[in-house]
Structure formats: structure tokens, C-alpha cells
Amino acid sequence: MRVPIVAGNWKMHMTSGEAEQLARGILDSLDGTVRVEVVVCPAFTVLERVRKVLGDSPLKLGAQNLHWAEEGAFTGEVSAGMLLTCGCEFVILGHSERRTWFGESDTTVNQRLRAALGAGLKPIVCVGETIEERQSGATEPVVRRQVTAAFKGVPAPDAAGCVVAYEPVWAIGTGLTATPSQADAVHTSIRRVMRELYNDNVARAVRLQYGGSVKPENAADLFNRPDIDGGLIGGASLEPDAFAAIVKAAV
Ligand code: PGA
């Protein structure tokens, strides 16, 4: 049985005080009833402050990226070890905004994934097609290429513990959502790729999130699909009540 997982990607939002308020708001809105895994992923600058607010609640902390080196002359980058000391358990990798704006490639996603696993962080690996790729019928090959490249050299037990977020680029922050059947079809194909790369156990164990304009109104229909194990939430994760409603939809 896969435990559903809902993660909030706060992106480049929330100064220190705002982040603390948001974290408190989420704890209040969830009201202790968390029967799925819930992760919040704030900016690097507020990780420690949010960690303190989360305290011994079941909510977990994640970061939005990391660099693959342990340390060194990499101005502006943050290592896995640094994230661990801030209390992170999860890390988002290969988000389409990083691929689009910051030169992230299949190769660097793989390097980051292996570094995260090596350090004991749980990766949330993002994949997804652009609108042009969907319209030309290339969704499945694109997602297959991204998943295959990301997991190159990753051993089966590590892969089984990963989360893969399917986030169609055209649905991120646009208000457009993949229909539950469109999303589920891609999730099924990701599971098929994991079965080919590894085995049935890994394919069954890996958790697959959907991301892209998930809201309280559409969350339950998406999460009810057999191959959708929760969501990666952007905009709606910045509103405590909306995020809590999405979490409850995953229960
Ligand atoms: P969105 O973002 O929910 O605002 O569409 C999702 C994401 O980028 O992870």
C-alpha cells in the first residue's frame, strides 16, 4: 500500500515572517488530522524557521533544489548536507521552472538525484511535457526520456523510495489542469517505465504525484485515480485552507 503524499512547493514566495505565518496557518487548518504524508517546501532562506514552527508535528520539510557536490566553489548553490542540517527530509528536483529558466537538463537532474539519495534525502523528481510536445503526441516519449535519464545509475531500493511528480508544463500556474484520465494515463506509463528499468516491486512502490493547478475543487477527482498517489501543489499551497483541503482530499 502506497501512502499518499501531498507536497507544497512555495517557490520564490514568503519572506521570513510570512513563511512562519503560512506554516502556522497550515498546521491550524490541518488540525492534527494528517493521515497522509505532508511536506512543505519553502525557499532555502526560511527552511530553519519553518522547521521550528513544524516542531514535532507530522509535517515534513523539503527544499526546492540542491547541488550535487558535497561542497565547493559553486556560488549560489546549496548542498544536500546543508539541507539536512536545516531539517529537510525531502527535496524537489528537476522542476520545469528550473529546466526552463536555469538550464536544468536530464543529466543534471540525474546528478542531483544521486546526490540527494547518497545523502539520505527523499527526492521528488519532476517530469512533464510542454504543450507543443503534448499536441504533437510526444507526451509519453518525453516523460519516458526524463524518467529514464533521471534514474540512470540509481539502484532499485533507492528508486523505490523516490517520489516522481508528473507536472505537465502547460498546467503549472496556468489554471489549466490535466483531466484525471489524462494524468492517470501518464502515471500508468511512468509506472510501466519503472517496471522496465527495475522490476514490478519498484514500479508498485514508487509514489507518483500529479502537479499543475491542483485546487481543492479538482484534487479528489485526481487523487481517486489508481496511479495518482497525491500531488505537488504550487499556488494553492500558499493558502492554508486550500492546502489543507487538498491534503484531506488525499486521505
Ligand atoms: P501550481 O504549481 O499548482 O501553481 O500549478 C505546481 C508546481 O509547479 O509544482
Short mmCIF file of N, CA and C in Angstrom, two decimals, residues 60-206:
data_model
loop_
_atom_site.label_atom_id
_atom_site.label_comp_id
_atom_site.label_asym_id
_atom_site.label_seq_id
_atom_site.Cartn_x
_atom_site.Cartn_y
_atom_site.Cartn_z
N LYS A 60 6.40 17.40 7.21
CA LYS A 60 7.83 17.27 6.88
C LYS A 60 8.31 18.44 6.05
N LEU A 61 9.62 18.61 6.09
CA LEU A 61 10.22 19.76 5.41
C LEU A 61 10.97 19.30 4.16
N GLY A 62 10.82 20.06 3.08
CA GLY A 62 11.57 19.76 1.86
C GLY A 62 12.15 21.04 1.29
N ALA A 63 13.19 20.88 0.47
CA ALA A 63 13.77 22.02 -0.23
C ALA A 63 13.38 21.94 -1.70
N GLN A 64 13.72 22.97 -2.45
CA GLN A 64 13.27 23.04 -3.85
C GLN A 64 14.36 22.67 -4.85
N ASN A 65 15.56 22.40 -4.35
CA ASN A 65 16.67 22.07 -5.25
C ASN A 65 17.89 21.78 -4.40
N LEU A 66 18.91 21.18 -5.01
CA LEU A 66 20.22 21.08 -4.36
C LEU A 66 21.28 20.94 -5.43
N HIS A 67 22.53 21.13 -5.03
CA HIS A 67 23.65 20.88 -5.94
C HIS A 67 24.25 19.51 -5.61
N TRP A 68 24.83 18.88 -6.62
CA TRP A 68 25.29 17.50 -6.42
C TRP A 68 26.63 17.39 -5.69
N ALA A 69 27.39 18.48 -5.65
CA ALA A 69 28.68 18.39 -4.95
C ALA A 69 28.46 18.49 -3.44
N GLU A 70 29.39 17.90 -2.69
CA GLU A 70 29.27 17.98 -1.23
C GLU A 70 29.54 19.39 -0.73
N GLU A 71 30.52 20.03 -1.37
CA GLU A 71 30.82 21.43 -1.04
C GLU A 71 31.75 21.94 -2.13
N GLY A 72 32.04 23.21 -2.12
CA GLY A 72 33.00 23.70 -3.08
C GLY A 72 32.66 25.08 -3.61
N ALA A 73 33.39 25.46 -4.67
CA ALA A 73 33.24 26.80 -5.24
C ALA A 73 32.07 26.79 -6.23
N PHE A 74 30.87 26.83 -5.71
CA PHE A 74 29.66 26.82 -6.53
C PHE A 74 28.74 27.93 -6.02
N THR A 75 29.10 29.14 -6.33
CA THR A 75 28.39 30.31 -5.82
C THR A 75 26.89 30.22 -6.06
N GLY A 76 26.16 30.43 -5.01
CA GLY A 76 24.69 30.44 -5.14
C GLY A 76 24.04 29.10 -4.99
N GLU A 77 24.82 28.04 -4.84
CA GLU A 77 24.25 26.70 -4.75
C GLU A 77 24.19 26.21 -3.29
N VAL A 78 23.43 25.17 -3.07
CA VAL A 78 23.21 24.63 -1.73
C VAL A 78 23.37 23.11 -1.79
N SER A 79 24.07 22.52 -0.84
CA SER A 79 24.34 21.09 -0.89
C SER A 79 23.31 20.28 -0.10
N ALA A 80 23.32 18.98 -0.34
CA ALA A 80 22.42 18.08 0.38
C ALA A 80 22.69 18.14 1.89
N GLY A 81 23.98 18.18 2.25
CA GLY A 81 24.34 18.23 3.67
C GLY A 81 23.78 19.49 4.34
N MET A 82 23.79 20.59 3.62
CA MET A 82 23.25 21.84 4.17
C MET A 82 21.75 21.70 4.41
N LEU A 83 21.08 21.04 3.49
CA LEU A 83 19.62 20.86 3.64
C LEU A 83 19.31 19.95 4.83
N LEU A 84 20.11 18.93 4.98
CA LEU A 84 19.88 18.01 6.11
C LEU A 84 20.02 18.75 7.44
N THR A 85 21.02 19.63 7.53
CA THR A 85 21.20 20.33 8.81
C THR A 85 20.10 21.36 9.06
N CYS A 86 19.35 21.71 8.01
CA CYS A 86 18.19 22.60 8.20
C CYS A 86 16.94 21.79 8.55
N GLY A 87 17.06 20.47 8.59
CA GLY A 87 15.91 19.65 8.95
C GLY A 87 15.10 19.15 7.77
N CYS A 88 15.67 19.20 6.58
CA CYS A 88 14.93 18.70 5.41
C CYS A 88 14.95 17.18 5.35
N GLU A 89 13.86 16.64 4.90
CA GLU A 89 13.77 15.21 4.64
C GLU A 89 13.60 14.97 3.13
N PHE A 90 12.98 15.94 2.46
CA PHE A 90 12.66 15.81 1.04
C PHE A 90 13.37 16.91 0.24
N VAL A 91 13.47 16.68 -1.08
CA VAL A 91 13.95 17.75 -1.96
C VAL A 91 13.30 17.59 -3.34
N ILE A 92 12.79 18.70 -3.85
CA ILE A 92 12.22 18.71 -5.20
C ILE A 92 13.38 18.82 -6.19
N LEU A 93 13.35 18.03 -7.23
CA LEU A 93 14.43 18.08 -8.23
C LEU A 93 13.84 18.14 -9.64
N GLY A 94 14.50 18.91 -10.50
CA GLY A 94 14.12 18.94 -11.92
C GLY A 94 12.78 19.58 -12.20
N HIS A 95 12.36 20.49 -11.34
CA HIS A 95 11.10 21.20 -11.61
C HIS A 95 11.20 21.89 -12.98
N SER A 96 10.08 21.97 -13.67
CA SER A 96 10.14 22.53 -15.03
C SER A 96 10.59 23.98 -15.03
N GLU A 97 10.35 24.70 -13.93
CA GLU A 97 10.84 26.09 -13.89
C GLU A 97 12.36 26.11 -13.86
N ARG A 98 12.96 25.11 -13.24
CA ARG A 98 14.42 25.02 -13.24
C ARG A 98 14.91 24.58 -14.62
N ARG A 99 14.16 23.67 -15.24
CA ARG A 99 14.58 23.22 -16.58
C ARG A 99 14.45 24.38 -17.57
N THR A 100 13.39 25.19 -17.44
CA THR A 100 13.13 26.26 -18.41
C THR A 100 14.05 27.46 -18.20
N TRP A 101 14.21 27.88 -16.95
CA TRP A 101 14.89 29.15 -16.69
C TRP A 101 16.32 29.01 -16.23
N PHE A 102 16.71 27.88 -15.72
CA PHE A 102 18.03 27.77 -15.09
C PHE A 102 18.88 26.63 -15.65
N GLY A 103 18.60 26.26 -16.89
CA GLY A 103 19.48 25.34 -17.61
C GLY A 103 19.51 23.91 -17.07
N GLU A 104 18.51 23.55 -16.28
CA GLU A 104 18.48 22.18 -15.75
C GLU A 104 18.27 21.20 -16.91
N SER A 105 19.05 20.13 -16.94
CA SER A 105 18.93 19.15 -18.02
C SER A 105 18.67 17.78 -17.42
N ASP A 106 18.35 16.83 -18.27
CA ASP A 106 18.18 15.45 -17.78
C ASP A 106 19.44 14.99 -17.05
N THR A 107 20.60 15.40 -17.55
CA THR A 107 21.86 14.97 -16.94
C THR A 107 22.03 15.57 -15.54
N THR A 108 21.75 16.86 -15.39
CA THR A 108 21.95 17.47 -14.06
C THR A 108 20.87 16.98 -13.08
N VAL A 109 19.69 16.67 -13.59
CA VAL A 109 18.66 16.12 -12.69
C VAL A 109 19.16 14.78 -12.13
N ASN A 110 19.77 13.99 -12.98
CA ASN A 110 20.32 12.70 -12.55
C ASN A 110 21.43 12.91 -11.51
N GLN A 111 22.30 13.89 -11.75
CA GLN A 111 23.39 14.15 -10.78
C GLN A 111 22.81 14.58 -9.43
N ARG A 112 21.80 15.42 -9.49
CA ARG A 112 21.19 15.91 -8.23
C ARG A 112 20.47 14.76 -7.53
N LEU A 113 19.80 13.93 -8.32
CA LEU A 113 19.05 12.82 -7.73
C LEU A 113 19.99 11.87 -6.99
N ARG A 114 21.11 11.55 -7.62
CA ARG A 114 22.05 10.62 -6.98
C ARG A 114 22.67 11.24 -5.73
N ALA A 115 22.93 12.56 -5.79
CA ALA A 115 23.49 13.24 -4.61
C ALA A 115 22.47 13.24 -3.46
N ALA A 116 21.22 13.50 -3.79
CA ALA A 116 20.17 13.54 -2.76
C ALA A 116 20.06 12.17 -2.09
N LEU A 117 20.01 11.13 -2.90
CA LEU A 117 19.86 9.78 -2.35
C LEU A 117 21.09 9.39 -1.53
N GLY A 118 22.26 9.77 -2.03
CA GLY A 118 23.50 9.46 -1.32
C GLY A 118 23.53 10.08 0.07
N ALA A 119 22.87 11.24 0.20
CA ALA A 119 22.87 11.95 1.48
C ALA A 119 21.70 11.51 2.36
N GLY A 120 20.81 10.71 1.81
CA GLY A 120 19.67 10.24 2.61
C GLY A 120 18.44 11.14 2.52
N LEU A 121 18.42 12.05 1.53
CA LEU A 121 17.21 12.85 1.30
C LEU A 121 16.26 12.10 0.38
N LYS A 122 14.96 12.37 0.52
CA LYS A 122 13.98 11.72 -0.35
C LYS A 122 13.63 12.67 -1.50
N PRO A 123 13.96 12.28 -2.72
CA PRO A 123 13.73 13.17 -3.84
C PRO A 123 12.29 13.12 -4.37
N ILE A 124 11.83 14.29 -4.79
CA ILE A 124 10.58 14.40 -5.56
C ILE A 124 11.03 14.85 -6.95
N VAL A 125 11.06 13.92 -7.89
CA VAL A 125 11.62 14.19 -9.21
C VAL A 125 10.51 14.63 -10.16
N CYS A 126 10.65 15.83 -10.72
CA CYS A 126 9.58 16.36 -11.58
C CYS A 126 9.84 16.06 -13.05
N VAL A 127 8.79 15.63 -13.72
CA VAL A 127 8.84 15.39 -15.16
C VAL A 127 7.55 15.95 -15.77
N GLY A 128 7.56 16.14 -17.07
CA GLY A 128 6.32 16.62 -17.70
C GLY A 128 6.61 17.24 -19.05
N GLU A 129 5.60 17.21 -19.90
CA GLU A 129 5.75 17.69 -21.28
C GLU A 129 5.25 19.12 -21.45
N THR A 130 5.75 19.79 -22.48
CA THR A 130 5.24 21.12 -22.83
C THR A 130 3.96 20.96 -23.65
N ILE A 131 3.31 22.06 -23.89
CA ILE A 131 2.07 21.99 -24.69
C ILE A 131 2.38 21.52 -26.13
N GLU A 132 3.51 21.99 -26.67
CA GLU A 132 3.87 21.58 -28.04
C GLU A 132 4.10 20.08 -28.09
N GLU A 133 4.77 19.57 -27.06
CA GLU A 133 5.04 18.13 -27.03
C GLU A 133 3.73 17.35 -26.91
N ARG A 134 2.81 17.84 -26.08
CA ARG A 134 1.52 17.13 -25.97
C ARG A 134 0.79 17.16 -27.30
N GLN A 135 0.75 18.35 -27.93
CA GLN A 135 -0.01 18.48 -29.17
C GLN A 135 0.58 17.65 -30.30
N SER A 136 1.88 17.40 -30.23
CA SER A 136 2.47 16.58 -31.30
C SER A 136 2.49 15.09 -30.92
N GLY A 137 1.81 14.76 -29.83
CA GLY A 137 1.69 13.34 -29.46
C GLY A 137 2.94 12.77 -28.80
N ALA A 138 3.81 13.68 -28.29
CA ALA A 138 5.10 13.20 -27.76
C ALA A 138 5.11 13.07 -26.24
N THR A 139 3.96 13.20 -25.59
CA THR A 139 3.96 13.17 -24.12
C THR A 139 4.67 11.94 -23.56
N GLU A 140 4.25 10.78 -24.04
CA GLU A 140 4.81 9.55 -23.45
C GLU A 140 6.32 9.42 -23.68
N PRO A 141 6.80 9.62 -24.94
CA PRO A 141 8.26 9.53 -25.11
C PRO A 141 9.04 10.57 -24.32
N VAL A 142 8.49 11.78 -24.18
CA VAL A 142 9.22 12.81 -23.43
C VAL A 142 9.34 12.41 -21.97
N VAL A 143 8.23 11.97 -21.39
CA VAL A 143 8.23 11.60 -19.98
C VAL A 143 9.11 10.36 -19.76
N ARG A 144 9.05 9.45 -20.70
CA ARG A 144 9.90 8.24 -20.62
C ARG A 144 11.37 8.64 -20.62
N ARG A 145 11.73 9.58 -21.53
CA ARG A 145 13.13 10.02 -21.60
C ARG A 145 13.56 10.67 -20.28
N GLN A 146 12.68 11.53 -19.73
CA GLN A 146 13.03 12.24 -18.49
C GLN A 146 13.20 11.26 -17.32
N VAL A 147 12.28 10.30 -17.23
CA VAL A 147 12.35 9.34 -16.10
C VAL A 147 13.59 8.46 -16.25
N THR A 148 13.80 7.96 -17.46
CA THR A 148 14.94 7.06 -17.70
C THR A 148 16.26 7.77 -17.39
N ALA A 149 16.37 9.02 -17.84
CA ALA A 149 17.62 9.76 -17.60
C ALA A 149 17.79 10.06 -16.12
N ALA A 150 16.70 10.45 -15.45
CA ALA A 150 16.81 10.83 -14.04
C ALA A 150 17.30 9.66 -13.20
N PHE A 151 16.84 8.44 -13.53
CA PHE A 151 17.15 7.28 -12.67
C PHE A 151 18.38 6.49 -13.12
N LYS A 152 19.11 7.03 -14.11
CA LYS A 152 20.31 6.33 -14.59
C LYS A 152 21.29 6.09 -13.43
N GLY A 153 21.66 4.85 -13.22
CA GLY A 153 22.65 4.53 -12.17
C GLY A 153 22.07 4.51 -10.76
N VAL A 154 20.77 4.69 -10.62
CA VAL A 154 20.15 4.66 -9.28
C VAL A 154 19.72 3.22 -8.98
N PRO A 155 20.21 2.64 -7.88
CA PRO A 155 19.84 1.26 -7.56
C PRO A 155 18.36 1.11 -7.19
N ALA A 156 17.83 -0.09 -7.40
CA ALA A 156 16.40 -0.34 -7.21
C ALA A 156 15.87 0.08 -5.83
N PRO A 157 16.54 -0.28 -4.72
CA PRO A 157 15.95 0.09 -3.43
C PRO A 157 15.82 1.60 -3.26
N ASP A 158 16.78 2.35 -3.80
CA ASP A 158 16.70 3.82 -3.74
C ASP A 158 15.55 4.33 -4.60
N ALA A 159 15.43 3.76 -5.80
CA ALA A 159 14.38 4.21 -6.72
C ALA A 159 13.00 4.00 -6.12
N ALA A 160 12.86 2.87 -5.41
CA ALA A 160 11.55 2.55 -4.83
C ALA A 160 11.10 3.59 -3.82
N GLY A 161 12.07 4.25 -3.17
CA GLY A 161 11.74 5.25 -2.15
C GLY A 161 11.52 6.64 -2.70
N CYS A 162 11.67 6.80 -4.02
CA CYS A 162 11.53 8.14 -4.60
C CYS A 162 10.08 8.48 -4.89
N VAL A 163 9.85 9.76 -5.04
CA VAL A 163 8.55 10.25 -5.50
C VAL A 163 8.79 10.85 -6.88
N VAL A 164 7.94 10.55 -7.84
CA VAL A 164 8.01 11.20 -9.15
C VAL A 164 6.76 12.06 -9.29
N ALA A 165 6.98 13.35 -9.60
CA ALA A 165 5.83 14.25 -9.80
C ALA A 165 5.65 14.46 -11.29
N TYR A 166 4.49 14.04 -11.78
CA TYR A 166 4.17 14.34 -13.18
C TYR A 166 3.50 15.70 -13.22
N GLU A 167 4.20 16.65 -13.84
CA GLU A 167 3.68 18.01 -13.91
C GLU A 167 3.72 18.49 -15.36
N PRO A 168 2.59 18.37 -16.07
CA PRO A 168 2.57 18.90 -17.44
C PRO A 168 2.88 20.40 -17.39
N VAL A 169 3.87 20.82 -18.17
CA VAL A 169 4.33 22.22 -18.08
C VAL A 169 3.18 23.18 -18.37
N TRP A 170 2.30 22.79 -19.26
CA TRP A 170 1.18 23.66 -19.65
C TRP A 170 0.14 23.80 -18.54
N ALA A 171 0.25 23.01 -17.50
CA ALA A 171 -0.74 23.08 -16.42
C ALA A 171 -0.20 23.80 -15.19
N ILE A 172 1.09 24.13 -15.20
CA ILE A 172 1.70 24.72 -14.00
C ILE A 172 1.40 26.21 -13.93
N GLY A 173 0.69 26.61 -12.90
CA GLY A 173 0.40 28.02 -12.68
C GLY A 173 -0.51 28.65 -13.71
N THR A 174 -1.15 27.84 -14.53
CA THR A 174 -1.96 28.38 -15.63
C THR A 174 -3.45 28.29 -15.36
N GLY A 175 -3.82 27.53 -14.34
CA GLY A 175 -5.25 27.28 -14.11
C GLY A 175 -5.76 26.13 -14.96
N LEU A 176 -4.96 25.69 -15.92
CA LEU A 176 -5.35 24.51 -16.72
C LEU A 176 -4.89 23.27 -15.98
N THR A 177 -5.76 22.30 -15.85
CA THR A 177 -5.37 21.06 -15.15
C THR A 177 -5.52 19.91 -16.13
N ALA A 178 -4.62 18.97 -16.06
CA ALA A 178 -4.84 17.75 -16.85
C ALA A 178 -6.11 17.09 -16.29
N THR A 179 -6.90 16.49 -17.14
CA THR A 179 -8.08 15.78 -16.63
C THR A 179 -7.56 14.57 -15.85
N PRO A 180 -8.38 14.06 -14.92
CA PRO A 180 -7.91 12.89 -14.17
C PRO A 180 -7.51 11.76 -15.11
N SER A 181 -8.21 11.56 -16.22
CA SER A 181 -7.82 10.44 -17.07
C SER A 181 -6.54 10.74 -17.86
N GLN A 182 -6.35 12.02 -18.26
CA GLN A 182 -5.08 12.37 -18.93
C GLN A 182 -3.91 12.14 -17.97
N ALA A 183 -4.08 12.61 -16.72
CA ALA A 183 -3.00 12.48 -15.74
C ALA A 183 -2.74 11.00 -15.43
N ASP A 184 -3.81 10.27 -15.21
CA ASP A 184 -3.66 8.87 -14.83
C ASP A 184 -2.96 8.06 -15.94
N ALA A 185 -3.26 8.42 -17.19
CA ALA A 185 -2.64 7.69 -18.31
C ALA A 185 -1.12 7.88 -18.27
N VAL A 186 -0.68 9.11 -17.97
CA VAL A 186 0.77 9.34 -17.92
C VAL A 186 1.36 8.64 -16.70
N HIS A 187 0.64 8.68 -15.58
CA HIS A 187 1.12 7.99 -14.37
C HIS A 187 1.30 6.49 -14.63
N THR A 188 0.33 5.92 -15.32
CA THR A 188 0.43 4.49 -15.64
C THR A 188 1.66 4.24 -16.50
N SER A 189 1.93 5.16 -17.43
CA SER A 189 3.08 4.92 -18.29
C SER A 189 4.39 5.12 -17.51
N ILE A 190 4.39 6.03 -16.52
CA ILE A 190 5.60 6.20 -15.70
C ILE A 190 5.85 4.91 -14.91
N ARG A 191 4.77 4.33 -14.37
CA ARG A 191 4.93 3.08 -13.63
C ARG A 191 5.46 1.97 -14.56
N ARG A 192 4.99 2.00 -15.81
CA ARG A 192 5.47 1.00 -16.78
C ARG A 192 6.98 1.18 -17.02
N VAL A 193 7.41 2.44 -17.15
CA VAL A 193 8.84 2.71 -17.37
C VAL A 193 9.65 2.21 -16.16
N MET A 194 9.14 2.45 -14.96
CA MET A 194 9.86 2.00 -13.75
C MET A 194 9.93 0.46 -13.71
N ARG A 195 8.88 -0.17 -14.23
CA ARG A 195 8.88 -1.65 -14.27
C ARG A 195 9.95 -2.13 -15.24
N GLU A 196 10.07 -1.42 -16.39
CA GLU A 196 11.09 -1.81 -17.38
C GLU A 196 12.50 -1.52 -16.88
N LEU A 197 12.67 -0.38 -16.20
CA LEU A 197 14.01 -0.01 -15.72
C LEU A 197 14.43 -0.90 -14.55
N TYR A 198 13.43 -1.28 -13.71
CA TYR A 198 13.72 -2.03 -12.49
C TYR A 198 12.93 -3.33 -12.48
N ASN A 199 11.85 -3.31 -11.73
CA ASN A 199 11.03 -4.52 -11.62
C ASN A 199 9.65 -4.13 -11.10
N ASP A 200 8.82 -5.12 -10.93
CA ASP A 200 7.44 -4.87 -10.52
C ASP A 200 7.37 -4.25 -9.12
N ASN A 201 8.24 -4.69 -8.22
CA ASN A 201 8.21 -4.15 -6.86
C ASN A 201 8.48 -2.65 -6.83
N VAL A 202 9.49 -2.24 -7.59
CA VAL A 202 9.82 -0.81 -7.63
C VAL A 202 8.66 -0.04 -8.26
N ALA A 203 8.12 -0.57 -9.36
CA ALA A 203 7.02 0.11 -10.05
C ALA A 203 5.82 0.29 -9.13
N ARG A 204 5.59 -0.68 -8.29
CA ARG A 204 4.46 -0.60 -7.36
C ARG A 204 4.73 0.30 -6.18
N ALA A 205 6.01 0.39 -5.79
CA ALA A 205 6.35 1.15 -4.58
C ALA A 205 6.48 2.65 -4.83
N VAL A 206 6.98 3.01 -6.00
CA VAL A 206 7.29 4.42 -6.25
C VAL A 206 5.98 5.23 -6.21
#
